[in-house]
Coordinates of C-alpha atoms and ligand atoms in Angstrom, one line a residue:
M14 CA -43.9 25.6 -0.6
S15 CA -42.7 28.9 1.7
I16 CA -38.9 28.0 3.1
E17 CA -38.9 29.2 6.2
Y18 CA -35.4 29.2 7.3
K19 CA -32.8 29.7 3.9
F20 CA -29.1 29.8 3.6
P21 CA -26.7 31.7 2.6
E22 CA -25.6 31.3 -1.2
G23 CA -23.1 28.7 -2.1
F24 CA -23.8 26.5 1.0
W25 CA -22.3 23.2 1.3
W26 CA -24.7 20.7 1.2
G27 CA -23.2 17.2 0.6
S28 CA -22.2 13.8 3.7
A29 CA -18.5 12.2 4.6
V30 CA -17.5 9.0 4.6
S31 CA -14.2 7.2 5.6
A32 CA -11.7 5.4 2.9
T33 CA -12.1 1.7 5.3
Q34 CA -15.7 2.4 6.3
I35 CA -17.3 2.1 2.7
E36 CA -14.6 1.3 0.3
G37 CA -14.1 -2.2 1.0
A38 CA -11.7 -3.7 -1.3
A39 CA -9.3 -4.3 1.7
A40 CA -6.9 -6.6 0.0
E41 CA -7.4 -5.8 -3.2
G42 CA -6.0 -3.4 -5.7
G43 CA -2.4 -3.5 -4.1
K44 CA -3.6 -2.3 -0.3
G45 CA -1.8 -2.7 2.3
L46 CA -2.8 -4.0 6.4
N47 CA -3.8 -1.1 7.9
I48 CA -4.9 -1.8 12.2
W49 CA -8.5 -2.5 11.0
D50 CA -7.7 -5.2 9.5
Y51 CA -5.0 -6.9 11.6
W52 CA -7.2 -6.2 15.0
Y53 CA -10.3 -7.6 13.1
A54 CA -7.7 -10.8 12.4
I55 CA -6.7 -11.6 16.0
E56 CA -10.0 -10.6 17.0
P57 CA -13.0 -10.6 15.2
N58 CA -15.1 -11.2 18.4
R59 CA -14.7 -7.5 19.5
F60 CA -16.9 -6.2 16.1
F61 CA -20.4 -6.7 16.2
E62 CA -21.5 -9.8 14.5
G63 CA -18.6 -10.4 13.7
V64 CA -18.6 -8.1 10.4
G65 CA -14.8 -6.9 9.6
P66 CA -13.8 -4.2 7.2
E67 CA -13.2 -6.8 4.3
T68 CA -15.4 -5.3 2.4
T69 CA -17.7 -3.2 4.0
S70 CA -20.6 -0.8 1.6
D71 CA -17.8 -1.4 -1.0
F72 CA -17.6 2.1 -2.7
Y73 CA -14.3 0.8 -4.2
H74 CA -16.2 -1.1 -7.3
S75 CA -19.5 1.4 -7.4
Y76 CA -18.4 4.7 -6.9
Q77 CA -19.3 5.3 -10.3
D78 CA -23.1 4.6 -9.0
D79 CA -22.6 5.8 -6.1
I80 CA -21.4 9.6 -7.2
K81 CA -24.7 9.5 -9.5
R82 CA -26.6 8.4 -6.3
M83 CA -25.0 11.7 -5.2
K84 CA -26.1 14.1 -7.4
D85 CA -29.4 12.3 -7.6
I86 CA -30.1 14.0 -4.4
G87 CA -28.4 17.0 -4.8
H88 CA -24.6 16.9 -3.1
N89 CA -22.4 19.9 -4.1
S90 CA -20.1 18.5 -2.2
F91 CA -18.5 14.9 -0.5
R92 CA -15.8 14.4 2.1
L93 CA -14.0 11.0 1.4
S94 CA -10.8 10.0 3.0
I95 CA -8.1 8.7 1.4
S96 CA -6.3 5.7 2.8
W97 CA -2.9 5.6 3.7
S98 CA -1.9 2.4 3.1
R99 CA -3.9 1.9 0.0
L100 CA -2.2 4.4 -1.8
L101 CA 1.6 3.7 0.6
P102 CA 1.5 -0.1 1.8
G103 CA 3.3 -0.3 3.9
G104 CA 3.0 3.9 4.6
R105 CA 6.3 4.6 2.9
G106 CA 8.3 3.9 -0.3
E107 CA 6.4 3.1 -3.8
I108 CA 3.2 4.8 -4.8
N109 CA 0.5 1.7 -5.7
Q110 CA -0.6 3.1 -9.2
E111 CA -3.8 1.0 -8.5
A112 CA -4.8 3.5 -5.7
V113 CA -3.7 6.2 -7.3
K114 CA -5.4 5.1 -10.2
F115 CA -9.3 4.2 -8.0
Y116 CA -9.1 8.4 -6.4
N117 CA -8.1 9.7 -9.4
D118 CA -11.7 8.1 -10.9
V119 CA -12.8 9.0 -7.8
I120 CA -12.3 12.4 -7.4
N121 CA -12.8 12.8 -11.6
E122 CA -16.4 11.7 -11.3
L123 CA -17.2 13.8 -8.4
I124 CA -15.9 16.5 -10.2
A125 CA -18.0 16.1 -13.5
H126 CA -20.8 15.5 -11.4
D127 CA -20.0 19.0 -9.8
I128 CA -19.8 17.5 -6.6
E129 CA -16.6 19.0 -5.3
P130 CA -14.8 16.2 -3.4
F131 CA -13.6 17.4 0.3
V132 CA -10.3 15.2 0.7
N133 CA -8.8 14.2 4.5
L134 CA -5.5 12.6 5.1
F135 CA -6.4 10.3 7.5
H136 CA -9.7 8.9 9.3
F137 CA -8.3 6.5 12.6
D138 CA -6.8 3.5 10.1
M139 CA -2.8 3.4 10.5
P140 CA -1.0 1.3 8.2
L141 CA 0.3 -1.3 9.9
E142 CA 3.9 -0.9 9.3
M143 CA 3.5 2.2 11.0
Q144 CA 1.9 1.3 13.8
E145 CA 4.5 -2.0 14.6
I146 CA 7.0 0.7 14.9
G147 CA 5.3 2.9 17.5
G148 CA 2.7 4.6 15.4
W149 CA 1.6 8.2 16.5
E150 CA 4.3 8.0 19.8
N151 CA 7.1 7.7 17.1
R152 CA 7.9 11.1 15.6
Q153 CA 9.6 9.7 12.6
V154 CA 6.0 7.9 11.9
V155 CA 4.9 11.8 11.8
D156 CA 7.5 12.6 9.2
L157 CA 6.3 9.4 7.3
F158 CA 2.9 10.9 7.6
V159 CA 3.9 14.4 6.1
D160 CA 5.8 12.0 3.0
Y161 CA 2.4 10.5 2.4
A162 CA 0.2 14.1 2.3
N163 CA 3.0 15.9 0.4
V164 CA 2.2 12.2 -2.0
C165 CA -1.4 13.1 -1.9
F166 CA -0.6 17.0 -2.2
D167 CA 1.6 16.5 -5.4
L168 CA -1.2 13.9 -6.8
F169 CA -4.5 15.4 -6.2
G170 CA -3.9 19.2 -5.3
D171 CA -4.7 20.0 -8.7
R172 CA -7.8 19.3 -8.4
V173 CA -8.4 19.3 -5.0
H174 CA -9.3 22.6 -2.9
K175 CA -9.9 21.4 0.4
W176 CA -7.9 19.5 2.4
F177 CA -8.1 18.0 6.0
T178 CA -5.2 16.8 7.8
F179 CA -6.8 14.7 10.3
N180 CA -11.3 13.7 11.1
E181 CA -11.8 13.3 14.7
P182 CA -8.1 13.2 16.2
I183 CA -8.2 12.6 19.6
V184 CA -10.6 9.7 18.8
P185 CA -7.2 7.0 18.6
V186 CA -6.2 8.6 21.5
E187 CA -9.3 7.8 23.4
G188 CA -10.3 4.4 21.7
G189 CA -6.7 3.0 21.2
Y190 CA -4.6 5.0 24.4
L191 CA -7.3 5.1 27.1
Y192 CA -10.7 3.1 27.1
D193 CA -9.5 0.3 24.9
F194 CA -11.9 0.8 21.7
H195 CA -9.7 0.9 19.1
Y196 CA -6.4 -1.4 18.8
P197 CA -3.8 -0.9 20.4
N198 CA -5.7 -1.4 23.1
V199 CA -3.5 0.5 25.8
V200 CA -4.4 2.0 29.0
D201 CA -2.1 4.7 29.4
A202 CA -2.9 8.4 30.0
K203 CA 1.1 9.5 29.3
R204 CA 1.5 7.6 26.0
A205 CA -2.6 8.7 25.0
I206 CA -0.8 12.1 25.8
Q207 CA 2.3 11.8 23.6
V208 CA -0.2 10.3 20.8
G209 CA -2.6 13.4 20.8
Y210 CA 0.4 16.0 20.6
N211 CA 2.4 14.0 18.4
T212 CA -0.3 14.0 16.1
M213 CA -1.0 17.6 16.4
I214 CA 2.9 18.6 14.9
A215 CA 1.8 15.5 12.3
S216 CA -0.7 17.9 11.4
A217 CA 1.5 21.5 11.6
K218 CA 3.9 19.5 9.7
A219 CA 0.7 18.5 7.1
I220 CA -0.1 22.0 6.8
E221 CA 3.4 24.0 6.4
K222 CA 4.3 21.2 3.3
F223 CA 0.3 21.9 1.8
R224 CA 1.3 25.7 1.7
S225 CA 5.1 25.3 0.2
H226 CA 2.9 24.5 -3.4
H227 CA 1.4 27.9 -3.3
F228 CA -1.8 26.0 -4.1
G229 CA -3.8 29.5 -4.6
E230 CA -7.2 29.7 -3.3
S231 CA -6.9 25.6 -1.7
Q232 CA -7.5 25.6 1.8
I233 CA -6.4 22.9 4.3
G234 CA -8.0 22.1 7.9
I235 CA -8.8 19.7 10.5
I236 CA -11.8 18.2 11.6
L237 CA -12.9 17.7 14.7
N238 CA -15.5 16.3 17.0
L239 CA -16.8 19.0 19.5
T240 CA -18.5 18.1 21.9
P241 CA -19.9 21.1 24.7
S242 CA -19.5 20.5 28.2
Y243 CA -22.6 21.3 30.2
P244 CA -22.6 21.4 34.1
R245 CA -25.2 20.0 35.9
S246 CA -25.2 23.3 37.7
Q247 CA -23.7 26.7 38.2
N248 CA -22.1 24.9 41.2
P249 CA -19.0 25.9 40.9
A250 CA -17.6 22.3 42.2
D251 CA -20.1 21.4 38.3
L252 CA -18.4 24.6 36.8
K253 CA -14.8 23.3 37.3
A254 CA -15.2 19.4 36.1
S255 CA -17.2 21.4 32.9
E256 CA -14.1 23.6 33.0
I257 CA -12.0 20.7 32.8
A258 CA -13.5 18.2 30.5
D259 CA -14.0 20.7 27.7
L260 CA -10.0 21.4 28.2
F261 CA -9.3 17.7 27.6
F262 CA -12.2 17.0 25.5
N263 CA -12.5 20.2 23.0
R264 CA -10.0 22.6 23.4
S265 CA -6.7 19.5 23.3
F266 CA -7.2 19.7 19.9
L267 CA -9.3 22.8 19.3
D268 CA -6.4 25.5 20.5
P269 CA -3.8 23.7 18.9
S270 CA -5.2 23.8 15.8
V271 CA -7.3 27.1 15.1
L272 CA -5.4 29.6 17.8
G273 CA -1.6 27.6 17.2
S274 CA -1.0 27.0 20.8
Y275 CA -2.5 25.0 23.8
P276 CA -4.6 26.0 26.6
H277 CA -2.7 27.5 29.5
K278 CA -5.1 25.8 32.5
L279 CA -4.1 22.3 30.0
I280 CA -0.8 22.4 30.8
Q281 CA -0.6 23.0 33.9
L282 CA -3.2 20.3 35.4
L283 CA -0.7 17.8 32.9
E284 CA 2.6 19.1 34.8
E285 CA 0.8 19.3 38.0
H286 CA -0.2 15.3 37.6
G287 CA 3.4 14.7 35.6
Q288 CA 1.7 13.9 32.5
L289 CA 3.3 16.6 29.8
P290 CA 4.4 14.9 27.1
E291 CA 8.3 14.8 24.8
T292 CA 8.7 17.9 23.2
E293 CA 11.1 18.9 20.5
E294 CA 12.9 22.4 19.8
G295 CA 10.7 24.4 17.0
D296 CA 7.7 23.1 18.1
T297 CA 5.9 25.9 20.0
E298 CA 6.4 27.8 16.7
L299 CA 6.1 25.2 14.3
M300 CA 1.9 25.3 15.5
A301 CA 1.4 29.0 15.8
A302 CA 3.0 29.3 12.5
N303 CA 0.2 26.4 10.6
T304 CA -3.2 26.9 12.0
V305 CA -6.0 25.9 9.8
D306 CA -7.7 27.3 7.1
L307 CA -10.9 25.6 7.9
L308 CA -12.8 24.2 10.5
G309 CA -14.8 21.1 10.0
V310 CA -17.3 20.6 13.2
N311 CA -18.4 17.1 14.0
Y312 CA -21.4 17.6 16.2
Y313 CA -23.7 14.5 17.7
Q314 CA -23.7 14.5 21.2
P315 CA -23.0 17.1 24.3
R316 CA -21.3 16.4 27.7
R317 CA -22.7 16.8 30.0
V318 CA -20.6 16.7 33.8
K319 CA -21.3 16.9 36.8
A320 CA -18.5 17.0 40.2
K321 CA -17.0 13.4 40.9
D322 CA -19.3 11.7 43.6
H323 CA -16.1 10.1 44.8
L324 CA -12.6 10.4 44.8
P325 CA -11.0 8.7 41.7
N326 CA -8.6 5.5 43.1
P327 CA -5.1 6.3 43.4
Y328 CA -4.1 3.5 42.3
S329 CA -6.2 3.1 39.1
P330 CA -4.5 4.9 35.7
F331 CA -4.3 8.2 35.5
M332 CA -7.7 9.5 33.4
P333 CA -9.6 12.8 32.1
D334 CA -12.7 11.1 34.5
W335 CA -10.6 11.9 37.8
F336 CA -12.0 15.0 37.2
F337 CA -15.0 14.7 36.6
D338 CA -18.1 12.2 36.5
N339 CA -20.7 12.5 33.1
Y340 CA -24.3 13.5 34.0
E341 CA -26.7 11.8 32.4
M342 CA -29.8 14.4 32.8
P343 CA -33.5 13.4 33.0
G344 CA -35.3 13.8 31.1
R345 CA -33.2 13.9 28.2
K346 CA -33.7 12.9 24.6
M347 CA -32.2 9.9 23.4
N348 CA -30.7 8.4 20.2
K349 CA -30.9 5.1 22.1
Y350 CA -29.6 2.6 19.4
R351 CA -25.9 4.8 19.8
G352 CA -26.5 5.4 23.2
W353 CA -25.6 9.5 22.6
E354 CA -27.9 12.3 23.8
I355 CA -29.8 14.4 21.2
Y356 CA -29.4 18.2 21.8
E357 CA -30.2 20.0 19.0
K358 CA -29.1 23.2 20.4
G359 CA -25.5 22.5 20.8
I360 CA -24.7 23.3 17.4
Y361 CA -25.6 26.7 17.7
D362 CA -23.3 27.1 21.1
I363 CA -20.2 25.5 19.0
M364 CA -21.1 28.2 16.2
I365 CA -21.1 30.8 19.1
N366 CA -17.9 29.5 21.1
L367 CA -16.6 29.7 17.4
K368 CA -17.2 33.5 16.9
E369 CA -16.5 34.5 20.0
N370 CA -13.0 33.0 20.9
Y371 CA -11.5 31.4 17.6
G372 CA -12.2 34.9 15.5
N373 CA -14.7 32.9 14.0
I374 CA -13.1 30.8 11.2
G375 CA -14.4 29.7 8.9
S376 CA -16.5 26.4 9.3
F377 CA -18.5 23.7 8.6
I378 CA -20.5 21.2 10.0
S379 CA -18.5 18.1 8.6
E380 CA -20.5 15.4 10.7
N381 CA -23.6 15.2 11.6
G382 CA -26.5 11.6 12.1
M383 CA -28.2 9.5 14.1
G384 CA -27.4 5.7 13.6
V385 CA -30.9 3.7 13.9
Q386 CA -30.8 -0.4 14.4
D387 CA -33.1 -2.5 12.4
E388 CA -34.1 0.3 9.9
E389 CA -36.0 -2.1 7.8
R390 CA -39.0 -2.2 10.7
F391 CA -39.3 1.5 9.1
M392 CA -40.1 0.1 5.8
K393 CA -43.1 1.2 3.9
E394 CA -43.4 0.0 0.2
G395 CA -40.0 -0.7 -0.1
R396 CA -38.6 2.7 1.1
I397 CA -37.3 3.4 5.0
E398 CA -39.8 6.0 6.3
D399 CA -36.8 7.2 8.0
D400 CA -38.8 10.2 9.7
Y401 CA -36.6 10.6 13.0
R402 CA -33.7 11.3 11.1
I403 CA -35.4 14.1 8.8
N404 CA -36.4 15.6 12.4
F405 CA -32.7 15.1 13.5
I406 CA -31.3 16.8 11.0
T407 CA -34.0 19.8 10.8
G408 CA -33.5 20.1 14.3
H409 CA -29.9 20.7 14.1
L410 CA -30.4 22.8 10.8
K411 CA -32.9 25.2 12.4
W412 CA -29.8 26.2 15.1
L413 CA -27.1 26.4 12.4
H414 CA -29.4 29.1 10.9
Q415 CA -30.2 30.7 13.8
A416 CA -26.6 31.3 14.9
I417 CA -25.8 32.1 11.3
E418 CA -28.6 34.4 11.3
E419 CA -26.5 35.8 14.4
G420 CA -22.6 36.3 12.0
C421 CA -21.2 32.4 12.8
N422 CA -19.2 31.7 9.5
A423 CA -20.5 28.7 9.2
K424 CA -20.8 27.6 5.4
G425 CA -21.9 24.2 5.0
Y426 CA -23.5 21.0 6.6
H427 CA -22.4 17.2 5.7
L428 CA -24.5 14.4 7.2
W429 CA -22.6 11.4 8.7
S430 CA -23.1 9.5 5.8
F431 CA -23.7 8.4 2.7
M432 CA -24.9 5.3 2.3
D433 CA -25.5 3.2 5.6
N434 CA -21.3 2.2 6.2
W435 CA -18.9 0.1 8.4
S436 CA -19.0 1.6 12.0
W437 CA -15.9 0.2 13.7
M438 CA -16.2 -1.8 16.2
N439 CA -20.2 -1.4 16.1
A440 CA -19.6 -2.1 12.5
Y441 CA -22.9 -2.9 10.8
K442 CA -25.2 -2.5 14.0
N443 CA -26.5 1.1 13.2
R444 CA -27.2 2.6 10.0
Y445 CA -26.4 6.2 8.9
G446 CA -27.3 6.6 5.4
F447 CA -29.7 8.3 3.0
F448 CA -29.4 5.1 1.6
S449 CA -29.3 1.7 3.0
V450 CA -26.9 -0.6 1.8
D451 CA -27.8 -4.7 1.6
L452 CA -25.1 -6.0 2.9
E453 CA -26.0 -9.6 0.8
T454 CA -26.2 -8.2 -2.1
K455 CA -24.7 -4.3 -1.4
E456 CA -28.2 -2.9 -3.2
R457 CA -28.3 0.5 -2.8
K458 CA -32.2 2.2 -1.9
P459 CA -33.2 5.3 -1.0
K460 CA -34.5 6.3 2.3
K461 CA -37.2 9.3 3.3
S462 CA -34.2 11.4 4.0
A463 CA -32.4 10.7 1.0
Y464 CA -35.9 12.7 -0.7
F465 CA -36.0 15.5 1.7
M466 CA -31.8 16.3 1.9
K467 CA -32.7 16.9 -1.8
N468 CA -35.2 19.1 -1.3
V469 CA -32.8 21.2 1.0
A470 CA -30.0 21.0 -1.6
E471 CA -32.1 22.3 -4.5
Q472 CA -33.9 24.9 -2.3
N473 CA -30.7 25.6 -0.2
G474 CA -32.9 25.8 2.8
F475 CA -37.0 24.6 3.8
Ligands
LIG511 C1 -17.8 9.7 14.1 C2 -16.5 9.6 12.6 O1 -16.8 10.1 15.1 O2 -18.5 9.6 14.1 C3 -17.0 8.2 12.3 O3 -15.3 10.5 12.2 C4 -18.5 7.3 12.4 O4 -16.0 7.5 11.3 C5 -19.3 8.9 13.1 O5 -18.4 6.6 11.7 C6 -20.3 7.4 13.6 O6 -19.8 6.8 15.0 P1 -20.1 5.8 15.0 O7 -18.9 5.0 16.0 O8 -21.9 5.2 15.4 O9 -19.6 4.6 13.8

C-alpha cells in the first residue's frame, strides 16, 4: 500500500489519559480525596447517569495489560497524569509509598515496552484539602504545588524525560469560576482571573524548580487547549469580537507560557473593567525566565464568534462573553454527541500561528478525538466499527501533515484517548477510546480505529 502522508522520522504516535478519568481506585491505595470525589459525594445528580469517579476504567489494577495493548497498536509514547492527591494525600506532607510504587510500576512498564511516558502534573484534580484553603486563589497552594512537582521530579525524573505542568489550565477557570461545570461552582470573573494568573505562576515556578535539577536533555512543557477564533465575517465588529475571544481563551495562557508575558491588550481590557488580578513582586521576571520547552496542543473544535447582537445586561456578572457572541455557522459539520464542531483545518491554522507568532516552538497534538454516544450501535461481529473516528483522525492528520510540510515544528499526534474513560460531568456518555470498556466487567476490546492506528504508527503515515 502506498503511503501518501508520511510523517517525520521519530514522530510520536500515542494517546493521552488523566489519572481521575482512568485510574479508579479512588478510595484505595492510600489516595486522598480530590474535588471530584467530593463533588460527586455531595451532588451525584450532576454526573451523567449518576456515574462517579470511584472506579472509572480501573487502570490502577489493569495497567499491565493496558500497556501491552498500547504496544499492540503501535504506541511509541503515552501521556498520563499523576494524581496529586494519590501521591500526597491532603496535598502535602508524607509521601504515599503505595502511590510511588504504582507510578514507578507504570513508568517502568511503559519503558519496558518502548513506550515513552509523557507525564503531566495537574489535570483538573485539586486535592480537597488544597481546595478548602482556597485552591488556586491562594498563593500558598501555588507553593505547595511546586513542592508536589518537586517530589515527582525527585522520584521519577531519572526515567521521565517529558514533563508537563498543566493540562488545559483554562478549564478549571472556566468550569470552576465562570460557567459552573467544575467544583467549586463559583461565578465570579475576578476570582476566575486570579485562579488563571496563579496557575501560570505555579507553572513558571514548577519549571524553575525542574530546571534546578539539571536533567540534561529532559524537557518540560504545558498542554493547552487552543480553539482558534474565526470571525463570522470581515466586518470590523466581527473582527474585534474574534480578537477579544482569542485574547481570553487562547492568548491568556499561550502568551505567558511560550513568550513569557501577557498580551498588552488583554491587560488593558481587564484594567478597564477593574478585573486585574493581584500580583507579587518578581512575578513578571519569574514568568519571563521560565517559559516552556515544549507545547502540547489539544484541539477538538474551533470557536466561531460574531459581534454581540445585544448589549450585555449591566447587572449580570462580568464575563468574557460581554464582548462577543458565539456564532453558529450555517452548515457547520458537527459531532452532535459532544455538541462540538468538527473543523479539521483548525489544526493547521494553530500550527501556522505557532510558527509565525510563537517562534515555531516544538509542539505536538497532545489531544484530538471524537466522543460518540451509544457506540454499541456500530458493533459488527464483536467489534465497534468506528469509521467516523478513523475519518476524524485522518482529516486532522492530513492538515497536520500539510503544516509540517510548510515547516511547522510538530513532533507527534496523541489521540484522546487510549480507552473509553470517565469524562467529568459527562461520565461515560461519550466514548473516546481506541478500546471500548465494558463498565460492568471492565473488559477492553479494540475498535476498528485501534487497527487503523496500528497501521499508521507502523508505517509512520497513511
Ligand atoms: C479535554 C480534557 O478537555 O478534553 C480531557 O483534557 C477531556 O480531560 C477531553 O476528557 C474530552 O472532553 P470531554 O468533556 O468530552 O470529556
